[in-house]
């Protein structure tokens, strides 16, 4: 319900901005991309009792995915772009642990990430376009990791927090042909010792017609939050498959 609410608010908000601007200036262009991210996931929680960590391999990502809602909305006018990107992931999985201390790890991971960017085009010629800008990234994490008993007693740790990181971002777009486009995107956020995040995306887009395109990409997200004695770390990396609609 929370994921659906965020998605609805994001979509409605950006579409309202786009339509309002379009009513005054018909040069606005808007696109929506729905995608699925089949990612390998590494999660760890550090407490006073030690570190509990768990890994979900890429090959098991879809099998252990309980729910995923992912989409991006972009509206453009001249050199300006406004982008909203939302991803909600609900995962439940088990993984082995090194050594005999524990008999494995169980993870229940719910993570919601909302990125909002404003970008300005600083170059556009010969098929190459460069945009730079910034924005904010909102996290909502509800994570529980459990180390099962082995030679040592079992233990459990939880992290439940919502926080916002300011971010800077850059995007490079290259039109390979009339139908093929390559995009590289990177951002960095947090700028604080207790909160830091960054992500990178490399994608290829094939235009089926003037409105519909298919997208294939590789995406990496890395974040940490908390003090060294009470820290949550999370990384996701893997292929992205999506469909884009321009209107």
XYZ file of C-alpha atoms in Angstrom, residues 13-176:
164
model
C 2.848 15.140 -9.234
C 5.183 15.009 -12.207
C 2.347 14.609 -14.705
C 0.605 17.639 -13.188
C 3.796 19.692 -13.601
C 4.216 18.489 -17.170
C 0.604 19.140 -18.148
C 0.549 22.536 -16.473
C 3.707 23.579 -18.302
C 2.480 22.093 -21.567
C -0.669 24.176 -21.346
C 1.548 27.253 -21.509
C 4.339 25.926 -23.693
C 3.849 23.023 -26.106
C 7.567 22.220 -26.226
C 7.397 19.958 -23.150
C 8.039 16.252 -23.805
C 7.265 13.516 -21.285
C 8.160 9.831 -21.054
C 7.351 7.018 -18.638
C 9.457 3.879 -18.202
C 8.268 0.775 -16.364
C 11.093 -1.610 -15.530
C 12.113 -4.713 -13.579
C 15.473 -4.861 -11.816
C 16.747 -8.432 -11.354
C 19.482 -7.581 -8.868
C 21.953 -9.374 -6.663
C 21.456 -8.039 -3.133
C 23.978 -7.702 -0.286
C 22.672 -6.586 3.093
C 24.398 -6.124 6.448
C 23.497 -4.668 9.838
C 26.179 -3.819 12.399
C 25.238 -3.759 16.078
C 27.076 -3.914 19.395
C 26.819 -7.725 19.180
C 28.551 -7.918 15.792
C 27.703 -7.946 12.101
C 24.905 -9.923 10.477
C 25.025 -10.085 6.690
C 23.225 -11.883 3.914
C 23.566 -12.185 0.124
C 20.913 -12.966 -2.464
C 22.597 -14.115 -5.713
C 21.415 -12.747 -9.038
C 20.153 -16.176 -10.119
C 17.724 -16.328 -7.175
C 16.509 -12.723 -7.368
C 13.203 -13.302 -9.161
C 12.415 -16.487 -7.236
C 12.678 -14.668 -3.881
C 10.983 -11.440 -4.968
C 7.714 -10.958 -3.093
C 6.824 -7.597 -4.646
C 8.411 -5.022 -6.940
C 7.088 -1.665 -8.142
C 9.499 0.275 -10.355
C 9.102 3.166 -12.739
C 10.596 6.441 -13.938
C 8.895 9.569 -15.243
C 10.737 12.345 -17.083
C 9.546 15.643 -18.517
C 11.763 17.869 -20.687
C 11.642 21.432 -21.960
C 14.622 22.868 -23.809
C 17.753 22.332 -21.700
C 15.773 21.410 -18.562
C 14.708 17.931 -17.419
C 12.744 16.867 -14.348
C 13.054 13.181 -13.436
C 11.332 11.030 -10.858
C 12.467 7.431 -10.343
C 10.782 5.070 -7.867
C 11.725 1.523 -6.845
C 10.102 -0.594 -4.151
C 11.546 -4.045 -3.432
C 10.205 -6.682 -1.042
C 12.536 -9.682 -0.642
C 12.558 -12.694 1.676
C 15.445 -15.149 1.362
C 17.972 -17.396 3.111
C 21.700 -17.622 2.490
C 24.666 -19.593 3.879
C 27.189 -18.022 6.237
C 30.950 -18.683 6.239
C 32.308 -20.961 8.965
C 30.444 -23.015 11.570
C 29.517 -20.131 13.888
C 26.069 -19.771 12.353
C 23.822 -22.151 10.472
C 22.886 -19.612 7.819
C 21.134 -16.281 7.562
C 17.554 -15.279 6.872
C 16.654 -11.862 5.479
C 13.425 -9.911 5.194
C 14.169 -6.761 3.164
C 11.697 -4.032 2.277
C 13.342 -1.022 0.661
C 11.708 1.958 -0.984
C 13.850 4.442 -2.940
C 12.514 7.630 -4.512
C 14.915 9.722 -6.626
C 13.957 13.212 -7.834
C 16.370 15.132 -10.089
C 16.518 18.415 -11.917
C 19.029 18.341 -14.805
C 20.346 21.026 -17.146
C 21.805 20.278 -20.567
C 25.347 21.644 -20.957
C 26.091 20.101 -24.360
C 24.043 18.799 -27.268
C 25.760 18.243 -30.618
C 26.664 15.431 -33.021
C 24.313 13.016 -31.255
C 25.986 13.555 -27.870
C 24.111 15.151 -24.980
C 25.403 15.892 -21.455
C 23.148 16.862 -18.535
C 24.191 17.786 -14.989
C 22.184 18.671 -11.916
C 21.014 17.483 -8.537
C 18.076 16.583 -6.367
C 17.137 14.371 -3.441
C 16.901 10.652 -2.717
C 14.393 9.397 -0.160
C 14.929 6.007 1.513
C 12.449 3.997 3.542
C 13.988 0.773 4.857
C 12.453 -2.007 6.943
C 15.016 -4.795 7.214
C 15.423 -7.766 9.561
C 18.420 -10.122 9.404
C 18.606 -13.308 11.454
C 21.730 -15.443 11.967
C 20.606 -19.016 12.667
C 22.263 -20.975 15.500
C 25.434 -22.918 14.731
C 28.294 -23.362 17.148
C 27.269 -19.934 18.423
C 23.784 -18.880 19.526
C 21.592 -17.294 16.912
C 21.004 -13.557 16.823
C 18.808 -11.067 15.033
C 19.083 -7.391 14.075
C 16.604 -4.939 12.564
C 16.843 -1.593 10.800
C 13.734 0.514 10.330
C 14.304 4.087 9.205
C 13.322 6.771 6.717
C 15.858 9.387 5.586
C 16.688 11.747 2.720
C 20.045 12.322 0.971
C 20.803 15.343 -1.227
C 22.355 14.171 -4.510
C 24.339 15.455 -7.476
C 23.956 13.738 -10.842
C 25.237 13.601 -14.415
C 23.889 11.927 -17.548
C 25.476 11.264 -20.936
C 23.229 10.338 -23.871
C 24.506 9.228 -27.275
C 22.276 8.614 -30.289
C 23.895 5.681 -32.048
